Every structure is written in C-alpha cells, then in structure tokens.
Amino acid sequence: MQIYRLRPISDDPRFEGFGWDLPGITNENGRTYDFTHFYPTTSRFAVPRLAKRWDKPTFTFQENVNPFNDFPCCDFHVPVFSRRAVEAVRDLLEPHGELLPVDSKFGLYYAFQTTTLAPGILDTKKTSGIRLDDNPNYFYDISQYHFYKSKLKSQKAAIFRIPEHPSRVLTGDKFRSRVESNKLLGFFFDPIWSDDGCVDRAKTKTNQKQFEKSQSKTLVLHCQLAGESPTNSERKKIAMLRDTIADSIILSTPDEPFVGGLAGEETESGWIRILMPCPQPDKLLKVVLPLFQAFTWKGEKKLSKRNVPYWDDSADDVWIMQ
C-alpha cells in the first residue's frame, strides 16, 4: 500500500498547465487560494465548498497547454482534469469533492476541489515538517509523512486531504491504477508513504535538469512601439501575435518534440519583446519566422536569439532579423 501526493508533471514542458488571474471566492488573494492555502489549527476545519458560487470562468493563461495533457493543473497547485480524465475517474472523484467547469481554447476542463478529510490517519508525533506555532499537531509543510497502517485500512476515499495539512491533495493505489489503466497523461504520483516504511520526499525529486535544458535558450521577437509604452491597440496586436504563435506550436501527441513555448514580455525604451524559451532556437525559428514576417506592425520588427534562459537578461542578442 502506498500514499501519494497528487501532482502534475513539472519537469517536461509538453505538460505545462493552465493559469488564471481571477478574484478569490472565499478570500482576497485570488482563485488559487480557494483550493490550496489552508492552515487550520483546530479539528473544526472544513474545506470550503465552491460549487454554489462558481462562475464557470475561462483560464487566463493557456498558451503552452497541449490537448493531450489530461492533468494540466492551474498555477501548478489546483487539480485540473480533462474531460477524458473525468470520464475515467468520475466515480472516484465525485464522492470526495466538487468538479468545477472552466473553459479553455480546447473546450471544458474541470478544476477539482477535494473536500474529503481523512482524520486520525497521520501519526503527528513521527511526522516531520514545519509545525504551526498555534498548534504543533498541524503543519505548514511536511517533509516526511508517517501514517497509521491500521487506520488506513478503514480509509476508503480514493482522493482526500488530511486535516493536519489540508493544502495538499493525496491519493492511493486505487486512483493511480485507474489513471494508468486508462492511459491518462500528465499525472505525477509523488510517493510520500508506503506500508513497508516511510518515503523521504527529498528522494522523489523530478528531473529538473531535463526541464532546464528545454528552457536553456531564448528566441526574442522585438516590436517597436509608437511611444515609450504600448497603447491598447498595440497590446491587442501583440496578444493576437501570441495567439497565432501559440496555435502553431501546439503538439498533437506527446511523441512530438518540444520546440519552444511562450513566456513573458519585456517593455523597454520604446520596444516590446516577446520571450520564447526553447532548447534549440533554430528549430523554433522555422516555425516562428514566417508568422512574424507576415505580422502587420507599424513600427520596426526585429528577431534575435539569446543563449541563456528567458529570465536571464545578461546575454547579448544575436540578431537574426533586423
């Protein structure tokens, strides 16, 4: 028997998730906090239910999502299931939470609010982590879990939280087996405990080097502005260009190689720059160059590459088109 922390794949850019910039329903810090930031200090805590106030929003950020990803979690922490995934695991989800529809360019997805709490299964004395000052039996973070094996036998929920640290969503072998038997993609079952001994989460790190390699270079699209900062019209044009590029780099299957993605923008000295992380700029250039050349823009257009990740502004531009 194993217990897992349910997470999305984070070390492969082909499985990037959604994002949103939406007001919170139960808090003032944003929609993600409605699902994740719970640090109770008493047993009276209950996960907030959202369905009655749910507004069926649209994901704000979806440029790098591929349609084969069945678990494109929002802001990394909010569980999001594809329709295909919901069809496969609905009977395991619905008794233990709320399926909340969110629209996207690929159609409907479902954010999931796990509401089932499994009290009494965590051995708080043996569990290691950062404890809350107000109640040391509750945790801000857990580095090593210890569960009572005897009490887990009566724990029937396929997906659940623990009241001592309810910010994380946990699951077991039954849920993992269902996901794998239906060949659903994008799930990472992070083992946190097994009945033959606890699992040190520090030893279950993802392959971060693989991800860093995919983001190691940057293709940069430069557009000259009419003034120091973009006008509303220029912002709309840039958004249209981003949408066109995003559609061109979508992968139909996970067997296709990742050529690049879209990151943020730089605005400086009358120019706006679109940053595109990639492993090999020349391969991404073959896709982007004809689109950028066809893009109608009043000011100058330039294109360059940088041999550093997009967040590193220390490298000089190697000009491709100017």
Tab-separated table of C-alpha atoms in Angstrom:
chain	number	residue	atom	x	y	z
A	1	MET	CA	0.000	0.000	0.000
A	2	GLN	CA	1.240	3.452	-0.919
A	3	ILE	CA	0.028	7.001	-0.377
A	4	TYR	CA	0.865	9.652	-2.956
A	5	ARG	CA	0.753	13.372	-3.217
A	6	LEU	CA	-1.153	14.079	-6.438
A	7	ARG	CA	0.855	16.460	-8.608
A	8	PRO	CA	1.167	17.449	-12.263
A	9	ILE	CA	4.291	16.691	-14.267
A	10	SER	CA	6.626	19.625	-13.688
A	11	ASP	CA	9.831	18.634	-15.476
A	12	ASP	CA	8.517	18.323	-19.038
A	13	PRO	CA	7.323	21.462	-20.897
A	14	ARG	CA	4.971	19.375	-23.039
A	15	PHE	CA	2.815	19.021	-19.918
A	16	GLU	CA	2.626	22.654	-18.875
A	17	GLY	CA	-0.622	23.648	-17.189
A	18	PHE	CA	-3.111	26.489	-17.166
A	19	GLY	CA	-3.077	29.728	-15.215
A	20	TRP	CA	-5.710	32.235	-14.169
A	21	ASP	CA	-5.863	35.761	-12.849
A	22	LEU	CA	-9.229	35.635	-11.102
A	23	PRO	CA	-10.623	37.011	-7.846
A	24	GLY	CA	-10.989	34.575	-4.992
A	25	ILE	CA	-14.381	33.250	-3.948
A	26	THR	CA	-13.510	32.727	-0.288
A	27	ASN	CA	-10.526	35.066	0.079
A	28	GLU	CA	-8.921	38.275	-1.181
A	29	ASN	CA	-5.754	36.670	-2.561
A	30	GLY	CA	-7.049	35.097	-5.762
A	31	ARG	CA	-8.775	31.975	-7.050
A	32	THR	CA	-5.868	29.590	-6.405
A	33	TYR	CA	-6.081	30.294	-2.666
A	34	ASP	CA	-9.637	28.890	-2.689
A	35	PHE	CA	-8.099	25.474	-3.390
A	36	THR	CA	-4.764	25.440	-1.628
A	37	HIS	CA	-3.910	27.770	1.216
A	38	PHE	CA	-5.423	26.065	4.239
A	39	TYR	CA	-3.569	26.129	7.554
A	40	PRO	CA	-6.145	25.268	10.228
A	41	THR	CA	-5.318	24.944	13.891
A	42	THR	CA	-8.458	23.130	15.094
A	43	SER	CA	-10.382	19.987	14.184
A	44	ARG	CA	-13.418	22.078	13.232
A	45	PHE	CA	-11.865	22.998	9.868
A	46	ALA	CA	-13.781	22.096	6.700
A	47	VAL	CA	-12.590	22.623	3.133
A	48	PRO	CA	-14.685	25.429	1.595
A	49	ARG	CA	-17.211	24.336	-0.997
A	50	LEU	CA	-17.224	26.433	-4.147
A	51	ALA	CA	-19.869	24.957	-6.466
A	52	LYS	CA	-22.777	27.219	-5.471
A	53	ARG	CA	-20.705	30.338	-6.158
A	54	TRP	CA	-18.741	29.005	-9.113
A	55	ASP	CA	-18.824	31.348	-12.132
A	56	LYS	CA	-17.548	28.970	-14.856
A	57	PRO	CA	-14.564	31.167	-15.782
A	58	THR	CA	-12.075	30.880	-18.630
A	59	PHE	CA	-8.414	30.166	-17.998
A	60	THR	CA	-6.390	33.373	-18.329
A	61	PHE	CA	-3.142	31.703	-19.366
A	62	GLN	CA	-3.296	28.742	-21.727
A	63	GLU	CA	-0.688	29.401	-24.422
A	64	ASN	CA	1.582	26.457	-23.576
A	65	VAL	CA	-1.036	23.784	-22.846
A	66	ASN	CA	-1.216	20.772	-25.152
A	67	PRO	CA	-4.543	18.964	-25.697
A	68	PHE	CA	-3.189	15.524	-24.777
A	69	ASN	CA	-2.449	16.650	-21.208
A	70	ASP	CA	-5.181	15.153	-19.020
A	71	PHE	CA	-3.993	16.893	-15.845
A	72	PRO	CA	-2.960	20.478	-16.754
A	73	CYS	CA	-3.141	21.846	-13.224
A	74	CYS	CA	-3.775	25.546	-12.799
A	75	ASP	CA	-0.944	27.581	-11.294
A	76	PHE	CA	0.643	24.169	-10.640
A	77	HIS	CA	-1.359	23.627	-7.417
A	78	VAL	CA	-5.045	23.451	-8.430
A	79	PRO	CA	-6.023	19.993	-9.760
A	80	VAL	CA	-7.473	20.292	-13.275
A	81	PHE	CA	-8.834	17.293	-15.184
A	82	SER	CA	-9.572	16.941	-18.890
A	83	ARG	CA	-12.990	15.681	-19.951
A	84	ARG	CA	-11.385	12.367	-20.896
A	85	ALA	CA	-9.898	12.066	-17.422
A	86	VAL	CA	-13.193	12.917	-15.731
A	87	GLU	CA	-14.957	10.202	-17.711
A	88	ALA	CA	-12.377	7.684	-16.500
A	89	VAL	CA	-12.275	8.616	-12.801
A	90	ARG	CA	-15.582	10.391	-12.155
A	91	ASP	CA	-16.813	7.731	-9.733
A	92	LEU	CA	-13.631	8.178	-7.681
A	93	LEU	CA	-13.838	11.977	-7.683
A	94	GLU	CA	-17.475	12.933	-7.173
A	95	PRO	CA	-17.979	11.398	-3.702
A	96	HIS	CA	-14.969	13.332	-2.428
A	97	GLY	CA	-15.187	16.796	-3.922
A	98	GLU	CA	-16.533	19.204	-6.500
A	99	LEU	CA	-15.935	19.148	-10.254
A	100	LEU	CA	-15.942	22.804	-11.311
A	101	PRO	CA	-16.071	23.599	-15.058
A	102	VAL	CA	-13.546	26.013	-16.557
A	103	ASP	CA	-13.496	26.963	-20.233
A	104	SER	CA	-10.411	26.959	-22.448
A	105	LYS	CA	-9.437	27.106	-26.103
A	106	PHE	CA	-9.722	23.306	-26.133
A	107	GLY	CA	-13.173	23.264	-24.519
A	108	LEU	CA	-14.179	22.439	-20.968
A	109	TYR	CA	-11.829	21.277	-18.233
A	110	TYR	CA	-12.672	20.696	-14.591
A	111	ALA	CA	-10.952	22.147	-11.566
A	112	PHE	CA	-11.406	19.835	-8.589
A	113	GLN	CA	-11.934	20.892	-5.003
A	114	THR	CA	-11.114	17.901	-2.804
A	115	THR	CA	-13.411	18.215	0.209
A	116	THR	CA	-12.967	14.847	1.944
A	117	LEU	CA	-10.772	14.980	5.039
A	118	ALA	CA	-9.272	11.805	6.497
A	119	PRO	CA	-8.806	12.492	10.218
A	120	GLY	CA	-6.715	10.356	12.521
A	121	ILE	CA	-4.604	8.549	9.921
A	122	LEU	CA	-1.477	10.712	10.309
A	123	ASP	CA	0.952	9.903	13.099
A	124	THR	CA	1.728	13.500	14.031
A	125	LYS	CA	4.420	12.553	16.539
A	126	LYS	CA	6.568	10.759	13.955
A	127	THR	CA	5.765	13.057	11.030
A	128	SER	CA	8.479	15.612	10.242
A	129	GLY	CA	7.940	19.117	8.936
A	130	ILE	CA	7.327	22.741	9.817
A	131	ARG	CA	4.676	22.854	12.522
A	132	LEU	CA	2.263	25.697	13.150
A	133	ASP	CA	3.056	27.795	16.192
A	134	ASP	CA	-0.581	27.866	17.319
A	135	ASN	CA	-0.909	24.074	17.299
A	136	PRO	CA	2.136	21.805	16.829
A	137	ASN	CA	-0.085	18.920	15.668
A	138	TYR	CA	-0.771	20.901	12.469
A	139	PHE	CA	1.744	21.647	9.736
A	140	TYR	CA	2.754	24.439	7.416
A	141	ASP	CA	4.822	21.918	5.440
A	142	ILE	CA	5.588	18.200	5.740
A	143	SER	CA	8.904	16.709	4.662
A	144	GLN	CA	8.322	13.142	5.850
A	145	TYR	CA	4.936	11.532	6.421
A	146	HIS	CA	4.091	8.751	8.861
A	147	PHE	CA	0.637	7.173	8.718
A	148	TYR	CA	-1.029	4.621	10.984
A	149	LYS	CA	-1.191	1.492	8.852
A	150	SER	CA	-4.105	0.060	10.854
A	151	LYS	CA	-6.202	3.212	10.408
A	152	LEU	CA	-5.508	3.417	6.679
A	153	LYS	CA	-7.392	0.151	6.197
A	154	SER	CA	-10.638	1.940	7.024
A	155	GLN	CA	-9.768	4.922	4.814
A	156	LYS	CA	-11.861	4.286	1.684
A	157	ALA	CA	-11.597	7.656	-0.087
A	158	ALA	CA	-9.726	7.459	-3.396
A	159	ILE	CA	-8.722	11.113	-3.136
A	160	PHE	CA	-8.541	13.098	0.086
A	161	ARG	CA	-6.781	15.603	2.315
A	162	ILE	CA	-5.552	15.270	5.872
A	163	PRO	CA	-6.750	17.891	8.387
A	164	GLU	CA	-3.253	18.343	9.826
A	165	HIS	CA	-2.045	19.734	6.464
A	166	PRO	CA	-5.026	20.097	4.110
A	167	SER	CA	-3.328	22.250	1.482
A	168	ARG	CA	-2.194	19.103	-0.355
A	169	VAL	CA	-4.277	16.528	-2.195
A	170	LEU	CA	-3.426	12.878	-1.502
A	171	THR	CA	-4.433	9.643	-3.148
A	172	GLY	CA	-3.652	5.932	-3.121
A	173	ASP	CA	-3.041	2.877	-5.278
A	174	LYS	CA	-6.647	2.596	-6.483
A	175	PHE	CA	-6.652	6.048	-8.040
A	176	ARG	CA	-3.216	5.580	-9.568
A	177	SER	CA	-4.216	2.228	-11.049
A	178	ARG	CA	-7.319	3.744	-12.660
A	179	VAL	CA	-5.339	6.608	-14.183
A	180	GLU	CA	-2.672	4.306	-15.577
A	181	SER	CA	-5.099	1.677	-16.902
A	182	ASN	CA	-6.883	4.409	-18.879
A	183	LYS	CA	-3.552	5.736	-20.186
A	184	LEU	CA	-4.221	9.232	-18.873
A	185	LEU	CA	-1.303	11.625	-19.280
A	186	GLY	CA	0.170	14.399	-17.169
A	187	PHE	CA	-0.159	12.852	-13.691
A	188	PHE	CA	2.740	12.565	-11.271
A	189	PHE	CA	2.116	10.313	-8.288
A	190	ASP	CA	4.669	11.502	-5.760
A	191	PRO	CA	5.098	8.684	-3.196
A	192	ILE	CA	5.057	10.006	0.358
A	193	TRP	CA	4.481	6.790	2.345
A	194	SER	CA	4.411	3.024	1.919
A	195	ASP	CA	3.385	0.294	4.330
A	196	ASP	CA	6.900	-1.156	4.278
A	197	GLY	CA	8.377	2.107	5.573
A	198	CYS	CA	8.037	5.852	5.093
A	199	VAL	CA	9.302	7.544	1.946
A	200	ASP	CA	11.622	10.525	2.101
A	201	ARG	CA	10.163	13.075	-0.296
A	202	ALA	CA	13.608	14.533	-0.873
A	203	LYS	CA	14.412	11.362	-2.816
A	204	THR	CA	11.456	11.734	-5.195
A	205	LYS	CA	12.642	14.872	-6.960
A	206	THR	CA	11.613	15.400	-10.555
A	207	ASN	CA	14.146	15.594	-13.363
A	208	GLN	CA	14.787	19.323	-13.137
A	209	LYS	CA	17.812	19.147	-15.430
A	210	GLN	CA	15.581	17.932	-18.254
A	211	PHE	CA	13.289	20.920	-17.795
A	212	GLU	CA	16.173	23.384	-17.552
A	213	LYS	CA	17.585	22.059	-20.830
A	214	SER	CA	14.258	22.688	-22.569
A	215	GLN	CA	14.367	26.324	-21.385
A	216	SER	CA	18.098	26.914	-21.863
A	217	LYS	CA	17.875	29.278	-24.869
A	218	THR	CA	15.529	32.105	-25.865
A	219	LEU	CA	14.078	33.334	-29.135
A	220	VAL	CA	13.130	37.024	-28.868
A	221	LEU	CA	10.611	38.906	-31.007
A	222	HIS	CA	11.153	42.689	-30.904
A	223	CYS	CA	8.392	45.157	-31.896
A	224	GLN	CA	8.978	48.908	-31.872
A	225	LEU	CA	6.265	50.911	-30.119
A	226	ALA	CA	4.808	54.277	-31.092
A	227	GLY	CA	5.807	55.610	-27.657
A	228	GLU	CA	7.601	54.514	-24.524
A	229	SER	CA	4.850	52.076	-23.505
A	230	PRO	CA	2.347	50.078	-25.588
A	231	THR	CA	-1.042	51.545	-26.432
A	232	ASN	CA	-4.214	49.482	-26.025
A	233	SER	CA	-4.214	48.890	-29.767
A	234	GLU	CA	-0.610	47.683	-29.688
A	235	ARG	CA	-1.353	45.382	-26.754
A	236	LYS	CA	-4.210	43.812	-28.713
A	237	LYS	CA	-1.956	43.291	-31.726
A	238	ILE	CA	0.724	41.653	-29.578
A	239	ALA	CA	-1.921	39.409	-27.993
A	240	MET	CA	-3.074	38.353	-31.470
A	241	LEU	CA	0.506	37.537	-32.451
A	242	ARG	CA	0.971	35.479	-29.297
A	243	ASP	CA	-2.240	33.555	-30.027
A	244	THR	CA	-1.104	32.832	-33.580
A	245	ILE	CA	2.270	31.580	-32.379
A	246	ALA	CA	0.692	29.543	-29.572
A	247	ASP	CA	-1.543	27.753	-32.075
A	248	SER	CA	1.466	26.972	-34.266
A	249	ILE	CA	3.497	25.289	-31.509
A	250	ILE	CA	0.725	23.086	-30.098
A	251	LEU	CA	1.751	19.424	-30.036
A	252	SER	CA	-0.859	16.873	-31.108
A	253	THR	CA	0.767	13.940	-29.327
A	254	PRO	CA	3.423	13.552	-26.610
A	255	ASP	CA	5.622	11.830	-29.189
A	256	GLU	CA	6.228	15.148	-30.950
A	257	PRO	CA	9.351	17.019	-29.810
A	258	PHE	CA	9.063	20.234	-27.845
A	259	VAL	CA	10.397	23.139	-29.938
A	260	GLY	CA	9.519	26.049	-27.681
A	261	GLY	CA	6.940	27.915	-25.666
A	262	LEU	CA	5.787	31.410	-24.774
A	263	ALA	CA	6.960	33.222	-21.664
A	264	GLY	CA	6.514	36.842	-20.631
A	265	GLU	CA	7.304	40.141	-22.304
A	266	GLU	CA	9.846	42.916	-21.825
A	267	THR	CA	8.982	46.568	-22.415
A	268	GLU	CA	11.941	48.930	-22.552
A	269	SER	CA	13.000	52.088	-24.413
A	270	GLY	CA	10.069	52.078	-26.803
A	271	TRP	CA	10.228	48.364	-27.637
A	272	ILE	CA	8.194	45.363	-26.560
A	273	ARG	CA	9.814	41.949	-26.699
A	274	ILE	CA	8.122	38.538	-26.651
A	275	LEU	CA	10.305	35.905	-24.979
A	276	MET	CA	10.167	32.311	-26.187
A	277	PRO	CA	12.073	29.667	-24.171
A	278	CYS	CA	13.413	26.787	-26.239
A	279	PRO	CA	16.177	24.165	-26.347
A	280	GLN	CA	17.270	24.997	-29.921
A	281	PRO	CA	16.352	28.457	-31.283
A	282	ASP	CA	16.993	27.490	-34.908
A	283	LYS	CA	14.274	24.817	-34.815
A	284	LEU	CA	11.779	27.182	-33.216
A	285	LEU	CA	12.750	29.836	-35.755
A	286	LYS	CA	11.481	27.669	-38.613
A	287	VAL	CA	8.004	27.841	-37.085
A	288	VAL	CA	8.015	31.446	-35.891
A	289	LEU	CA	9.838	33.317	-38.670
A	290	PRO	CA	7.122	33.098	-41.373
A	291	LEU	CA	4.459	34.096	-38.837
A	292	PHE	CA	6.485	37.074	-37.635
A	293	GLN	CA	7.276	38.186	-41.176
A	294	ALA	CA	3.556	38.092	-42.049
A	295	PHE	CA	2.608	40.002	-38.888
A	296	THR	CA	1.452	43.545	-39.704
A	297	TRP	CA	3.046	46.119	-37.402
A	298	LYS	CA	3.525	49.866	-37.884
A	299	GLY	CA	6.946	50.065	-36.249
A	300	GLU	CA	10.139	48.129	-36.828
A	301	LYS	CA	10.305	44.384	-36.212
A	302	LYS	CA	13.420	42.507	-35.181
A	303	LEU	CA	14.202	38.944	-34.203
A	304	SER	CA	17.093	37.639	-32.123
A	305	LYS	CA	18.229	34.694	-30.068
A	306	ARG	CA	19.898	34.549	-26.662
A	307	ASN	CA	21.986	31.637	-25.451
A	308	VAL	CA	20.545	31.899	-21.943
A	309	PRO	CA	17.162	31.144	-20.318
A	310	TYR	CA	14.498	33.800	-20.823
A	311	TRP	CA	14.733	35.032	-17.227
A	312	ASP	CA	18.439	35.888	-17.642
A	313	ASP	CA	18.829	39.318	-19.248
A	314	SER	CA	22.621	39.354	-19.040
A	315	ALA	CA	23.298	37.935	-22.516
A	316	ASP	CA	23.602	39.960	-25.711
A	317	ASP	CA	21.157	39.450	-28.553
A	318	VAL	CA	22.382	37.528	-31.580
A	319	TRP	CA	20.425	39.155	-34.387
A	320	ILE	CA	18.563	37.033	-36.911
A	321	MET	CA	16.298	39.653	-38.486
A	322	GLN	CA	16.675	43.424	-38.152
